[in-house]
mmCIF file of C-alpha atoms in Angstrom:
data_model
loop_
_atom_site.group_PDB
_atom_site.id
_atom_site.type_symbol
_atom_site.label_atom_id
_atom_site.label_comp_id
_atom_site.label_asym_id
_atom_site.label_seq_id
_atom_site.Cartn_x
_atom_site.Cartn_y
_atom_site.Cartn_z
ATOM 1 C CA MET A 11 153.434 29.092 0.339
ATOM 2 C CA LEU A 12 154.801 32.384 2.130
ATOM 3 C CA TYR A 13 152.124 34.938 1.963
ATOM 4 C CA LEU A 14 149.613 31.514 2.825
ATOM 5 C CA LYS A 15 151.889 31.664 6.061
ATOM 6 C CA GLN A 16 151.499 34.563 6.891
ATOM 7 C CA ILE A 17 147.587 34.357 6.425
ATOM 8 C CA ARG A 18 148.045 31.394 8.601
ATOM 9 C CA ARG A 19 149.424 32.876 11.243
ATOM 10 C CA TYR A 20 147.418 35.818 11.522
ATOM 11 C CA LEU A 21 143.832 33.892 11.693
ATOM 12 C CA GLY A 22 145.246 32.760 14.501
ATOM 13 C CA ILE A 23 146.122 35.632 16.467
ATOM 14 C CA ALA A 24 142.432 37.040 15.376
ATOM 15 C CA ALA A 25 140.841 33.976 16.738
ATOM 16 C CA ALA A 26 143.481 34.117 20.072
ATOM 17 C CA CYS A 27 141.710 38.157 20.979
ATOM 18 C CA MET A 28 138.256 36.910 19.564
ATOM 19 C CA LEU A 29 137.470 33.841 21.263
ATOM 20 C CA PRO A 30 138.564 34.048 24.383
ATOM 21 C CA ALA A 31 138.249 38.107 24.110
ATOM 22 C CA LEU A 32 137.849 38.479 28.165
ATOM 23 C CA ALA A 33 141.062 36.531 28.142
ATOM 24 C CA CYS A 34 142.772 39.581 25.890
ATOM 25 C CA ALA A 35 141.633 41.763 27.977
ATOM 26 C CA GLU A 36 142.631 39.974 31.019
ATOM 27 C CA SER A 37 145.891 39.777 30.595
ATOM 28 C CA PHE A 38 145.919 43.106 29.278
ATOM 29 C CA PRO A 39 149.246 45.186 29.496
ATOM 30 C CA ASP A 40 151.644 42.169 29.509
ATOM 31 C CA LYS A 41 153.909 44.510 28.342
ATOM 32 C CA PRO A 42 155.694 49.037 29.422
ATOM 33 C CA ILE A 43 152.548 50.902 28.116
ATOM 34 C CA LYS A 44 153.953 54.888 26.589
ATOM 35 C CA LEU A 45 152.475 57.924 27.893
ATOM 36 C CA VAL A 46 153.913 60.775 25.788
ATOM 37 C CA VAL A 47 152.698 64.678 27.019
ATOM 38 C CA PRO A 48 152.583 66.034 23.621
ATOM 39 C CA PHE A 49 155.443 68.625 25.972
ATOM 40 C CA SER A 50 158.701 69.942 27.105
ATOM 41 C CA ALA A 51 160.031 68.303 30.777
ATOM 42 C CA GLY A 52 159.410 70.337 33.155
ATOM 43 C CA GLY A 53 156.178 71.544 32.935
ATOM 44 C CA GLY A 54 153.015 71.842 35.280
ATOM 45 C CA THR A 55 151.064 68.958 32.698
ATOM 46 C CA ASP A 56 154.772 67.361 32.627
ATOM 47 C CA SER A 57 154.780 67.535 36.236
ATOM 48 C CA ILE A 58 151.223 66.056 37.228
ATOM 49 C CA ALA A 59 151.227 63.629 33.881
ATOM 50 C CA ARG A 60 154.576 61.910 36.430
ATOM 51 C CA ASP A 61 152.349 61.713 38.727
ATOM 52 C CA ILE A 62 149.802 59.932 36.945
ATOM 53 C CA ALA A 63 152.335 57.331 35.016
ATOM 54 C CA ARG A 64 153.885 56.819 38.540
ATOM 55 C CA THR A 65 150.034 55.532 40.150
ATOM 56 C CA LEU A 66 148.001 53.892 36.642
ATOM 57 C CA SER A 67 152.321 51.202 36.511
ATOM 58 C CA GLU A 68 150.784 50.294 40.098
ATOM 59 C CA ARG A 69 147.365 49.465 39.873
ATOM 60 C CA LEU A 70 148.471 47.646 35.796
ATOM 61 C CA GLY A 71 151.468 46.074 37.244
ATOM 62 C CA GLN A 72 153.738 47.262 33.977
ATOM 63 C CA SER A 73 155.775 50.390 33.545
ATOM 64 C CA VAL A 74 153.903 53.378 31.532
ATOM 65 C CA VAL A 75 156.998 55.303 30.488
ATOM 66 C CA VAL A 76 155.839 58.751 29.730
ATOM 67 C CA GLU A 77 158.239 60.209 26.801
ATOM 68 C CA ASN A 78 157.618 63.200 26.261
ATOM 69 C CA HIS A 79 157.189 64.801 22.297
ATOM 70 C CA GLY A 80 156.689 68.723 22.534
ATOM 71 C CA GLY A 81 156.229 71.356 19.591
ATOM 72 C CA GLY A 82 152.865 72.665 18.047
ATOM 73 C CA GLY A 83 151.198 73.793 20.734
ATOM 74 C CA GLY A 84 150.160 70.277 21.546
ATOM 75 C CA SER A 85 149.478 69.228 17.888
ATOM 76 C CA ILE A 86 153.259 67.153 17.299
ATOM 77 C CA GLY A 87 152.726 64.734 20.331
ATOM 78 C CA ALA A 88 149.044 64.078 19.434
ATOM 79 C CA ASN A 89 149.434 62.823 15.568
ATOM 80 C CA MET A 90 151.884 60.416 17.357
ATOM 81 C CA VAL A 91 149.474 59.519 19.581
ATOM 82 C CA ALA A 92 146.712 59.363 16.615
ATOM 83 C CA HIS A 93 148.845 57.920 14.307
ATOM 84 C CA ALA A 94 150.005 54.626 16.484
ATOM 85 C CA ASN A 95 148.884 51.066 16.697
ATOM 86 C CA PRO A 96 145.313 51.004 18.499
ATOM 87 C CA ASP A 97 145.998 47.657 20.965
ATOM 88 C CA GLY A 98 146.497 49.795 24.181
ATOM 89 C CA TYR A 99 150.332 50.323 24.763
ATOM 90 C CA THR A 100 149.923 54.566 23.496
ATOM 91 C CA LEU A 101 148.004 56.387 25.382
ATOM 92 C CA LEU A 102 147.848 59.914 25.026
ATOM 93 C CA PHE A 103 147.901 62.223 28.134
ATOM 94 C CA ALA A 104 146.422 65.808 26.699
ATOM 95 C CA THR A 105 144.888 69.367 27.846
ATOM 96 C CA SER A 106 142.389 71.571 26.482
ATOM 97 C CA THR A 107 144.987 72.767 24.078
ATOM 98 C CA PHE A 108 144.405 69.736 22.195
ATOM 99 C CA VAL A 109 140.786 71.113 21.318
ATOM 100 C CA THR A 110 141.653 74.252 21.366
ATOM 101 C CA ASN A 111 144.075 73.992 18.407
ATOM 102 C CA ALA A 112 141.997 71.795 16.839
ATOM 103 C CA ALA A 113 138.782 74.386 16.432
ATOM 104 C CA ALA A 114 141.260 77.102 15.134
ATOM 105 C CA GLU A 115 142.789 74.049 12.676
ATOM 106 C CA VAL A 116 146.419 74.572 13.571
ATOM 107 C CA SER A 117 146.804 71.200 12.415
ATOM 108 C CA SER A 118 144.878 69.399 10.351
ATOM 109 C CA THR A 119 146.641 65.623 10.567
ATOM 110 C CA TYR A 120 144.067 64.478 12.755
ATOM 111 C CA ASP A 121 140.420 64.489 14.038
ATOM 112 C CA VAL A 122 139.277 64.875 17.899
ATOM 113 C CA GLU A 123 136.602 62.287 17.901
ATOM 114 C CA LYS A 124 137.122 60.568 14.664
ATOM 115 C CA SER A 125 140.764 59.750 15.585
ATOM 116 C CA PHE A 126 141.169 58.806 19.088
ATOM 117 C CA ALA A 127 139.313 56.858 21.767
ATOM 118 C CA PRO A 128 138.731 59.023 25.062
ATOM 119 C CA ILE A 129 140.209 56.477 28.147
ATOM 120 C CA ALA A 130 139.096 59.375 31.182
ATOM 121 C CA LEU A 131 139.007 62.890 32.590
ATOM 122 C CA ILE A 132 140.921 63.371 35.637
ATOM 123 C CA GLY A 133 140.069 67.382 36.967
ATOM 124 C CA ARG A 134 139.516 70.740 35.613
ATOM 125 C CA GLY A 135 141.293 74.232 36.495
ATOM 126 C CA PRO A 136 139.966 77.350 35.931
ATOM 127 C CA LEU A 137 142.519 80.196 34.122
ATOM 128 C CA LEU A 138 143.674 83.502 36.181
ATOM 129 C CA VAL A 139 142.700 86.923 34.387
ATOM 130 C CA VAL A 140 146.769 89.149 35.478
ATOM 131 C CA ALA A 141 148.004 91.872 35.062
ATOM 132 C CA ASN A 142 151.338 93.197 34.801
ATOM 133 C CA LYS A 143 152.077 94.419 38.211
ATOM 134 C CA ASP A 144 152.944 98.320 36.718
ATOM 135 C CA SER A 145 150.581 98.807 33.790
ATOM 136 C CA GLY A 146 147.176 100.139 36.292
ATOM 137 C CA ILE A 147 144.400 97.506 35.596
ATOM 138 C CA THR A 148 143.272 96.191 38.928
ATOM 139 C CA SER A 149 140.344 94.745 37.974
ATOM 140 C CA ILE A 150 138.211 93.683 35.294
ATOM 141 C CA ASP A 151 136.329 96.768 35.146
ATOM 142 C CA ALA A 152 139.127 98.975 35.265
ATOM 143 C CA LEU A 153 140.462 96.116 32.017
ATOM 144 C CA ARG A 154 137.114 96.929 29.983
ATOM 145 C CA LYS A 155 137.606 101.046 29.906
ATOM 146 C CA HIS A 156 141.952 100.610 28.865
ATOM 147 C CA ALA A 157 140.893 98.629 26.489
ATOM 148 C CA THR A 158 138.069 101.025 25.757
ATOM 149 C CA GLU A 159 140.401 104.116 25.594
ATOM 150 C CA ARG A 160 143.327 102.701 24.423
ATOM 151 C CA PRO A 161 142.716 99.764 22.473
ATOM 152 C CA ASP A 162 146.828 100.564 20.771
ATOM 153 C CA GLU A 163 149.013 99.741 23.918
ATOM 154 C CA LEU A 164 147.426 96.809 25.432
ATOM 155 C CA ASN A 165 148.370 94.033 24.096
ATOM 156 C CA PHE A 166 147.404 90.102 25.778
ATOM 157 C CA CYS A 167 149.682 87.659 25.737
ATOM 158 C CA SER A 168 149.852 83.532 24.811
ATOM 159 C CA SER A 169 151.735 80.228 25.195
ATOM 160 C CA GLY A 170 151.128 80.056 20.906
ATOM 161 C CA ALA A 171 148.993 80.860 18.471
ATOM 162 C CA GLY A 172 145.451 77.901 18.807
ATOM 163 C CA GLY A 173 146.251 77.780 22.439
ATOM 164 C CA ILE A 174 143.828 78.375 25.430
ATOM 165 C CA ASN A 175 145.015 81.296 26.057
ATOM 166 C CA HIS A 176 145.338 82.740 22.809
ATOM 167 C CA LEU A 177 141.492 81.206 23.087
ATOM 168 C CA ALA A 178 139.903 82.413 25.967
ATOM 169 C CA GLY A 179 141.500 85.637 25.517
ATOM 170 C CA GLU A 180 139.941 86.270 21.915
ATOM 171 C CA LEU A 181 135.908 85.082 24.035
ATOM 172 C CA PHE A 182 137.292 87.968 26.759
ATOM 173 C CA LYS A 183 137.458 90.621 22.998
ATOM 174 C CA GLN A 184 133.452 88.110 21.913
ATOM 175 C CA LYS A 185 131.637 88.513 25.374
ATOM 176 C CA THR A 186 133.080 92.573 26.083
ATOM 177 C CA GLY A 187 133.470 94.356 22.502
ATOM 178 C CA VAL A 188 136.553 95.301 23.363
ATOM 179 C CA GLN A 189 140.244 95.639 21.483
ATOM 180 C CA MET A 190 143.338 93.931 22.389
ATOM 181 C CA THR A 191 146.375 92.700 20.525
ATOM 182 C CA HIS A 192 146.773 89.257 20.942
ATOM 183 C CA VAL A 193 150.742 88.648 21.408
ATOM 184 C CA PRO A 194 151.805 83.838 20.742
ATOM 185 C CA TYR A 195 154.821 82.912 22.647
ATOM 186 C CA LYS A 196 156.349 78.965 22.122
ATOM 187 C CA GLY A 197 155.282 78.609 25.279
ATOM 188 C CA SER A 198 154.194 79.904 28.690
ATOM 189 C CA GLY A 199 157.104 80.857 30.125
ATOM 190 C CA PRO A 200 158.332 82.874 27.639
ATOM 191 C CA ALA A 201 155.612 84.436 28.095
ATOM 192 C CA THR A 202 155.123 85.196 31.835
ATOM 193 C CA VAL A 203 158.630 86.592 30.824
ATOM 194 C CA ASP A 204 156.803 89.462 29.080
ATOM 195 C CA LEU A 205 154.117 90.139 31.477
ATOM 196 C CA LEU A 206 156.109 90.706 34.323
ATOM 197 C CA ALA A 207 158.748 92.933 32.796
ATOM 198 C CA GLY A 208 155.180 94.933 30.938
ATOM 199 C CA ARG A 209 155.791 93.899 27.571
ATOM 200 C CA VAL A 210 152.694 92.338 27.507
ATOM 201 C CA GLN A 211 149.684 94.019 30.098
ATOM 202 C CA VAL A 212 147.051 90.913 30.280
ATOM 203 C CA PHE A 213 147.289 86.906 30.404
ATOM 204 C CA PHE A 214 144.722 84.699 30.566
ATOM 205 C CA SER A 215 147.138 82.156 32.234
ATOM 206 C CA THR A 216 146.248 78.888 33.785
ATOM 207 C CA VAL A 217 147.055 78.150 37.836
ATOM 208 C CA PRO A 218 150.234 75.991 37.294
ATOM 209 C CA THR A 219 152.111 79.032 34.949
ATOM 210 C CA ILE A 220 151.255 82.157 37.401
ATOM 211 C CA LEU A 221 150.323 80.386 40.552
ATOM 212 C CA GLY A 222 154.149 81.635 41.774
ATOM 213 C CA GLN A 223 153.503 84.908 40.829
ATOM 214 C CA VAL A 224 150.512 85.833 42.153
ATOM 215 C CA LYS A 225 151.527 84.288 45.707
ATOM 216 C CA GLU A 226 154.490 86.067 45.444
ATOM 217 C CA GLY A 227 152.008 89.719 44.783
ATOM 218 C CA ARG A 228 154.591 89.982 40.571
ATOM 219 C CA VAL A 229 151.594 90.390 38.600
ATOM 220 C CA GLN A 230 147.342 91.998 39.352
ATOM 221 C CA LEU A 231 145.812 89.473 39.617
ATOM 222 C CA LEU A 232 141.801 89.858 38.047
ATOM 223 C CA ALA A 233 140.012 87.266 37.916
ATOM 224 C CA VAL A 234 138.940 83.609 37.802
ATOM 225 C CA THR A 235 137.496 82.200 34.720
ATOM 226 C CA SER A 236 134.961 79.115 36.688
ATOM 227 C CA ASN A 237 131.994 79.635 37.014
ATOM 228 C CA GLU A 238 133.143 78.622 40.868
ATOM 229 C CA ARG A 239 135.311 80.835 42.229
ATOM 230 C CA SER A 240 138.156 79.012 43.845
ATOM 231 C CA ASP A 241 138.907 77.599 46.755
ATOM 232 C CA LEU A 242 143.039 78.772 46.134
ATOM 233 C CA PHE A 243 141.665 82.832 45.933
ATOM 234 C CA PRO A 244 138.279 83.197 47.671
ATOM 235 C CA ASP A 245 138.439 86.571 47.392
ATOM 236 C CA THR A 246 139.268 86.464 43.888
ATOM 237 C CA PRO A 247 135.864 87.231 41.075
ATOM 238 C CA THR A 248 134.100 84.895 38.318
ATOM 239 C CA MET A 249 134.828 86.730 35.505
ATOM 240 C CA ALA A 250 130.254 86.364 36.008
ATOM 241 C CA GLN A 251 130.570 88.527 38.896
ATOM 242 C CA ALA A 252 133.592 90.921 37.238
ATOM 243 C CA GLY A 253 130.364 91.655 34.687
ATOM 244 C CA VAL A 254 131.746 89.509 31.931
ATOM 245 C CA GLU A 255 127.558 87.054 31.906
ATOM 246 C CA ASP A 256 129.058 82.820 30.285
ATOM 247 C CA PHE A 257 132.368 82.556 31.068
ATOM 248 C CA ASP A 258 132.922 78.977 32.233
ATOM 249 C CA ILE A 259 136.311 78.378 30.645
ATOM 250 C CA SER A 260 138.277 75.896 32.600
ATOM 251 C CA THR A 261 141.357 74.465 31.348
ATOM 252 C CA TRP A 262 141.748 70.231 31.953
ATOM 253 C CA TRP A 263 144.298 67.183 32.086
ATOM 254 C CA GLY A 264 142.590 63.524 30.759
ATOM 255 C CA VAL A 265 144.123 60.651 28.987
ATOM 256 C CA LEU A 266 142.832 59.374 25.202
ATOM 257 C CA ALA A 267 143.965 56.201 23.572
ATOM 258 C CA PRO A 268 144.333 56.125 19.417
ATOM 259 C CA ALA A 269 140.795 55.651 17.760
ATOM 260 C CA GLY A 270 139.877 51.350 17.357
ATOM 261 C CA THR A 271 141.278 50.765 20.928
ATOM 262 C CA PRO A 272 139.721 47.515 21.217
ATOM 263 C CA GLU A 273 136.900 48.697 24.127
ATOM 264 C CA GLU A 274 137.759 45.778 27.045
ATOM 265 C CA PHE A 275 141.351 47.404 27.068
ATOM 266 C CA VAL A 276 139.712 51.087 27.449
ATOM 267 C CA LYS A 277 137.596 50.234 29.841
ATOM 268 C CA LYS A 278 139.821 48.674 31.886
ATOM 269 C CA LEU A 279 142.408 51.399 31.082
ATOM 270 C CA ASN A 280 139.534 53.435 32.674
ATOM 271 C CA VAL A 281 138.893 51.796 35.605
ATOM 272 C CA ALA A 282 142.602 52.289 36.660
ATOM 273 C CA VAL A 283 143.324 55.929 35.276
ATOM 274 C CA ASN A 284 140.463 56.458 37.633
ATOM 275 C CA GLU A 285 141.787 55.242 40.515
ATOM 276 C CA ALA A 286 145.031 56.515 39.641
ATOM 277 C CA ALA A 287 143.973 59.729 39.552
ATOM 278 C CA ALA A 288 142.686 59.646 42.613
ATOM 279 C CA THR A 289 145.423 58.592 45.009
ATOM 280 C CA PRO A 290 146.519 61.214 47.561
ATOM 281 C CA ALA A 291 149.833 62.434 46.358
ATOM 282 C CA VAL A 292 148.047 63.344 42.631
ATOM 283 C CA GLN A 293 144.670 64.150 44.279
ATOM 284 C CA GLN A 294 147.208 66.791 46.300
ATOM 285 C CA ARG A 295 148.773 68.218 43.012
ATOM 286 C CA LEU A 296 145.482 68.312 41.290
ATOM 287 C CA THR A 297 143.930 70.550 44.292
ATOM 288 C CA ASN A 298 147.677 72.709 45.026
ATOM 289 C CA GLU A 299 146.505 73.310 41.461
ATOM 290 C CA GLY A 300 142.835 74.915 41.584
ATOM 291 C CA ALA A 301 141.610 72.000 39.494
ATOM 292 C CA THR A 302 138.084 70.808 40.549
ATOM 293 C CA LEU A 303 139.210 66.730 40.999
ATOM 294 C CA PHE A 304 136.612 64.431 38.230
ATOM 295 C CA ALA A 305 135.658 60.364 37.495
ATOM 296 C CA GLY A 306 133.488 59.852 35.168
ATOM 297 C CA PRO A 307 132.901 56.455 32.581
ATOM 298 C CA PRO A 308 135.366 57.420 28.476
ATOM 299 C CA GLN A 309 132.194 58.567 27.546
ATOM 300 C CA ALA A 310 131.853 61.356 29.689
ATOM 301 C CA PHE A 311 135.048 62.091 28.297
ATOM 302 C CA ALA A 312 133.304 61.952 24.945
ATOM 303 C CA GLU A 313 130.823 63.936 24.900
ATOM 304 C CA ALA A 314 133.369 66.966 26.915
ATOM 305 C CA LEU A 315 135.419 67.067 24.751
ATOM 306 C CA SER A 316 132.129 67.620 21.905
ATOM 307 C CA GLN A 317 130.998 70.209 23.881
ATOM 308 C CA GLU A 318 134.377 71.791 24.202
ATOM 309 C CA LEU A 319 135.219 71.510 20.453
ATOM 310 C CA ALA A 320 132.040 73.434 18.997
ATOM 311 C CA LEU A 321 132.608 76.424 22.275
ATOM 312 C CA TRP A 322 135.777 77.479 20.474
ATOM 313 C CA ARG A 323 134.867 76.149 16.444
ATOM 314 C CA GLY A 324 131.803 79.225 16.923
ATOM 315 C CA VAL A 325 135.167 81.728 18.516
ATOM 316 C CA VAL A 326 136.787 80.123 15.949
ATOM 317 C CA LYS A 327 134.653 81.225 13.169
ATOM 318 C CA GLN A 328 132.967 84.495 14.750
ATOM 319 C CA PHE A 329 136.576 86.023 14.211
ATOM 320 C CA ASP A 330 137.851 84.023 11.295
ATOM 321 C CA MET A 331 140.842 82.612 12.510
ATOM 322 C CA ARG A 332 142.303 79.367 11.114
ATOM 323 C CA LEU A 333 145.689 79.704 12.886
ATOM 324 C CA LYS A 334 147.309 76.867 10.384
#
């Protein structure tokens, strides 16, 4: 009898959402939403996520609570969302490392293309190629010369194996044929400390990580990795202008849900996230960090993820990297 009651209850719930699907979509959300940030609190990604959460709360009429679940280069938080109930109430605030980790097979507990429902891509920003101030490296040409003449002396750092800082450096090695030794750290903070101290010489850094040091003249800015020059540093060349062709790399920020989240919920969240990202506060933060704003449907985000996954898998395959 209890079993029959459970079946009837399930069918009743299913019917409630199947028959008046529009009503379900209109009532969503009717409780707080959890936005998982797969990094520690206080960093650049966390700050952007909290700005998005505040404005998203206003548009959805429900609290959007940020939860930090760092570790594994972002894979722990991503795995948590991948296996969450696909009801629209657990979301992931992802960055480019979400894809580079998958390409480098840092985590095999989820699939970038199959385990998630992309909601919205909100912005992209270039990496800044910087060198230690006392290294004597003042340009990309100087970097290539140094790497050619003294390859055993040149190290580049990253916030962790498999992250975008790491794979951008590997792509640079592929494009130029130079040798550099990768030194991974547990986060961008420790990597920056050792760059400033001269224990490593080069960093393919995100803008939020290194912007302050660049403005204070504590590191040497060599190039930006986007196709277009950065409005923050209009006198700094792109990698192509510095002689490295086909080097268009950017970090990005976006929101995803678990695969299987109802399409009506995804569409509603897409509109709300795009509106939140368009508010002056969020726009200003992204612009201040060198990002180009983006607004589009979920499919546009899905296509961007697929393209990046193919790119980084190619880089990993060439170097036969397996970083589990």
